Amino acid sequence: MIRNAVDSDKSVILNFCHNTFSWGDYIQDVWNSWLSEDNLFIVEKEHPIGITHAFFSKNQVWVEGIRINPDFRRQGFAKKLVQHVELIAKEKQIPFSFMLIDVKNHKSLSMAKNLGYDIFQTWNFYSLIPQINNSHEIQFGNIFDQSKIPHYVKSWRWLPLDKKTILYFYKQNKIIFSDKSGPISIAVLTDSEHFDKILIVTLISGSLSNTLDLILYIQNYGAENKYQKIQILTRTKLSTINTLEHKITFNLMKKSLV
């Protein structure tokens, strides 16, 4: 049985969501937000044994936080949760479903592919230490080909970047670019909605020189605005600098629902 989550499910779910990754898990930090956003789904067998959350936007659904109690894995419950979300999306006439999976998570990748998902793109996650510096030369604006950034990352959801959103970011000075040397590098800056003082950056890398300009600006911006962490998501493998650390690589999975 699959149903909407209620607050009393929290303790049962968190009992099997604390050692998901080598560093732990984040479900305890986002539970309240996801519950208030709605579309937090529970699969139960006498008691809750799994969850996932769905975020619906204009033309896609984002599937996140799939967790199954280890005692009930390999029984198809994760698949049933994803299919439940897809059914709702189809009823809403939403054409695409997306999810993000670690490139080393072969079991989840296999499940996604069996459900008809394909690897759409591969993204790298870097952490950057906020630090004051003035060695950068960037511009603000929206003068770029929208096809270069069809999605931007907002609270670890890859969301469509349409003209309305671009205009909003432009007015907030959240779109930066550098084109002084070679192909343009562009970044979109957003605040995490689930964690305080975390800056999330969608980076489209052009030339190495332009990208370094953006990184140095972002680093300085993070320090000036007292961010605790800067998270950079990019399809490019970035050159290592002292304050930039590669954390993990993900596959962005996509499925057509029509």
Coordinates of C-alpha atoms in Angstrom, one line a residue, residues 62-238:
W62 CA 11.5 15.4 -9.8
V63 CA 11.8 12.1 -7.9
E64 CA 14.0 12.3 -4.8
G65 CA 14.8 10.6 -1.5
I66 CA 14.0 7.0 -2.3
R67 CA 14.6 5.0 0.8
I68 CA 13.6 1.4 1.6
N69 CA 14.1 -0.4 4.9
P70 CA 17.1 -2.8 4.4
D71 CA 14.9 -5.7 5.6
F72 CA 12.6 -5.2 2.6
R73 CA 14.9 -4.4 -0.2
R74 CA 15.0 -6.3 -3.5
Q75 CA 11.2 -6.8 -3.3
G76 CA 10.2 -4.1 -5.8
F77 CA 9.0 -1.5 -3.3
A78 CA 11.3 1.3 -4.6
K79 CA 10.0 0.5 -8.1
K80 CA 6.4 0.8 -6.9
L81 CA 7.0 4.1 -5.3
V82 CA 8.5 5.5 -8.5
Q83 CA 5.6 4.1 -10.6
H84 CA 3.1 5.8 -8.1
V85 CA 4.8 9.1 -8.7
E86 CA 4.8 8.6 -12.5
L87 CA 1.1 7.8 -12.5
I88 CA 0.3 11.1 -10.7
A89 CA 2.5 12.9 -13.2
K90 CA 0.7 11.4 -16.1
E91 CA -2.6 12.4 -14.6
K92 CA -1.3 16.0 -14.4
Q93 CA -0.1 15.6 -18.1
I94 CA 3.5 16.1 -17.1
P95 CA 5.7 14.8 -19.9
F96 CA 9.0 14.0 -18.2
S97 CA 10.4 12.5 -15.0
F98 CA 13.9 13.1 -13.6
M99 CA 16.0 11.7 -10.8
L100 CA 19.6 11.9 -9.7
I101 CA 21.7 8.8 -9.0
D102 CA 25.3 8.4 -7.9
V103 CA 27.3 6.9 -10.8
K104 CA 28.5 4.2 -8.3
N105 CA 25.1 3.3 -7.1
H106 CA 24.7 0.4 -9.6
K107 CA 21.5 -1.1 -8.0
S108 CA 19.6 2.2 -8.2
L109 CA 20.9 2.8 -11.8
S110 CA 19.7 -0.7 -12.7
M111 CA 16.3 -0.1 -11.2
A112 CA 15.9 3.2 -13.0
K113 CA 16.9 1.7 -16.4
N114 CA 14.5 -1.1 -15.9
L115 CA 11.8 1.5 -15.4
G116 CA 12.7 3.1 -18.7
Y117 CA 15.0 5.9 -17.5
D118 CA 18.1 6.8 -19.5
I119 CA 21.2 8.7 -18.5
F120 CA 20.4 12.2 -19.7
Q121 CA 23.5 14.0 -18.4
T122 CA 26.4 13.4 -15.9
W123 CA 27.1 16.1 -13.3
N124 CA 29.9 16.7 -10.8
F125 CA 29.5 18.0 -7.3
Y126 CA 32.2 20.2 -5.9
S127 CA 32.5 21.9 -2.5
L128 CA 34.1 25.3 -2.4
I129 CA 35.4 27.1 0.8
P130 CA 34.1 30.7 1.1
Q131 CA 37.1 33.0 1.1
I132 CA 37.7 36.7 0.5
N133 CA 39.5 37.6 -2.7
N134 CA 39.4 40.2 -5.4
S135 CA 41.1 38.3 -8.2
H136 CA 38.1 38.1 -10.5
E137 CA 36.4 39.9 -13.4
I138 CA 32.7 38.9 -14.0
Q139 CA 29.6 40.4 -15.4
F140 CA 25.9 40.2 -14.5
G141 CA 23.2 39.6 -17.0
N142 CA 21.1 37.3 -19.1
I143 CA 22.7 37.7 -22.5
F144 CA 23.2 34.0 -23.3
D145 CA 21.7 31.2 -25.3
Q146 CA 19.0 29.7 -23.0
S147 CA 19.8 26.2 -24.5
K148 CA 23.1 26.3 -22.7
I149 CA 21.3 26.0 -19.4
P150 CA 18.0 24.1 -19.9
H151 CA 18.1 23.3 -16.1
Y152 CA 19.4 25.0 -13.0
V153 CA 19.9 23.4 -9.6
K154 CA 17.6 24.6 -6.8
S155 CA 17.9 22.7 -3.5
W156 CA 19.3 19.7 -5.4
R157 CA 16.5 19.6 -7.9
W158 CA 17.3 20.1 -11.5
L159 CA 14.5 22.5 -12.6
P160 CA 13.7 24.0 -16.0
L161 CA 15.3 27.4 -16.6
D162 CA 12.6 29.3 -18.5
K163 CA 12.5 32.9 -19.6
K164 CA 10.5 34.0 -16.5
T165 CA 13.0 32.4 -14.1
I166 CA 15.9 33.9 -16.1
L167 CA 14.4 37.4 -15.7
Y168 CA 13.9 36.8 -12.0
F169 CA 17.5 35.8 -11.5
Y170 CA 18.8 38.6 -13.7
K171 CA 17.0 41.2 -11.5
Q172 CA 18.5 39.6 -8.4
N173 CA 22.0 39.6 -9.9
K174 CA 22.0 35.8 -9.6
I175 CA 23.2 35.1 -13.1
I176 CA 26.9 35.8 -13.6
F177 CA 29.2 35.2 -16.6
S178 CA 32.7 35.7 -17.9
D179 CA 33.6 35.9 -21.5
K180 CA 36.8 37.8 -21.5
S181 CA 38.9 34.9 -22.8
G182 CA 37.5 32.1 -25.0
P183 CA 34.1 30.4 -24.6
I184 CA 31.7 31.9 -22.1
S185 CA 31.3 30.5 -18.6
I186 CA 28.0 31.0 -16.8
A187 CA 26.7 30.4 -13.3
V188 CA 23.3 30.6 -11.6
L189 CA 23.3 31.2 -7.8
T190 CA 20.6 30.0 -5.6
D191 CA 20.1 29.6 -1.8
S192 CA 19.3 26.2 -0.4
E193 CA 15.7 26.0 0.8
H194 CA 16.3 23.2 3.2
F195 CA 19.6 24.2 4.9
D196 CA 20.7 27.6 6.2
K197 CA 23.6 29.5 4.7
I198 CA 24.3 27.1 1.8
L199 CA 24.9 28.6 -1.6
I200 CA 24.1 26.3 -4.6
V201 CA 25.8 27.1 -7.9
T202 CA 24.8 25.7 -11.3
L203 CA 28.0 26.2 -13.4
I204 CA 28.3 25.9 -17.2
S205 CA 32.0 26.0 -17.9
G206 CA 33.5 27.5 -21.0
S207 CA 37.2 28.3 -21.0
L208 CA 39.4 27.5 -18.0
S209 CA 40.2 31.2 -17.5
N210 CA 36.5 32.3 -17.6
T211 CA 35.5 29.5 -15.2
L212 CA 38.3 30.4 -12.7
D213 CA 37.0 34.0 -12.7
L214 CA 33.5 32.8 -11.8
I215 CA 34.8 30.5 -9.1
L216 CA 36.9 33.2 -7.5
Y217 CA 33.9 35.6 -7.6
I218 CA 31.6 32.9 -6.1
Q219 CA 34.2 32.2 -3.4
N220 CA 34.4 35.9 -2.5
Y221 CA 30.6 36.3 -2.7
G222 CA 30.1 33.4 -0.3
A223 CA 32.5 34.9 2.2
E224 CA 31.0 38.4 2.1
N225 CA 27.5 37.0 2.5
K226 CA 28.6 34.6 5.4
Y227 CA 27.7 31.4 3.7
Q228 CA 28.9 28.3 5.5
K229 CA 29.2 26.1 2.4
I230 CA 29.3 26.6 -1.3
Q231 CA 28.1 23.7 -3.5
I232 CA 28.9 23.8 -7.2
L233 CA 27.2 21.5 -9.7
T234 CA 28.6 21.3 -13.1
R235 CA 28.9 18.9 -16.0
T236 CA 32.6 19.7 -16.4
K237 CA 35.5 18.2 -14.5
L238 CA 37.1 21.2 -12.9

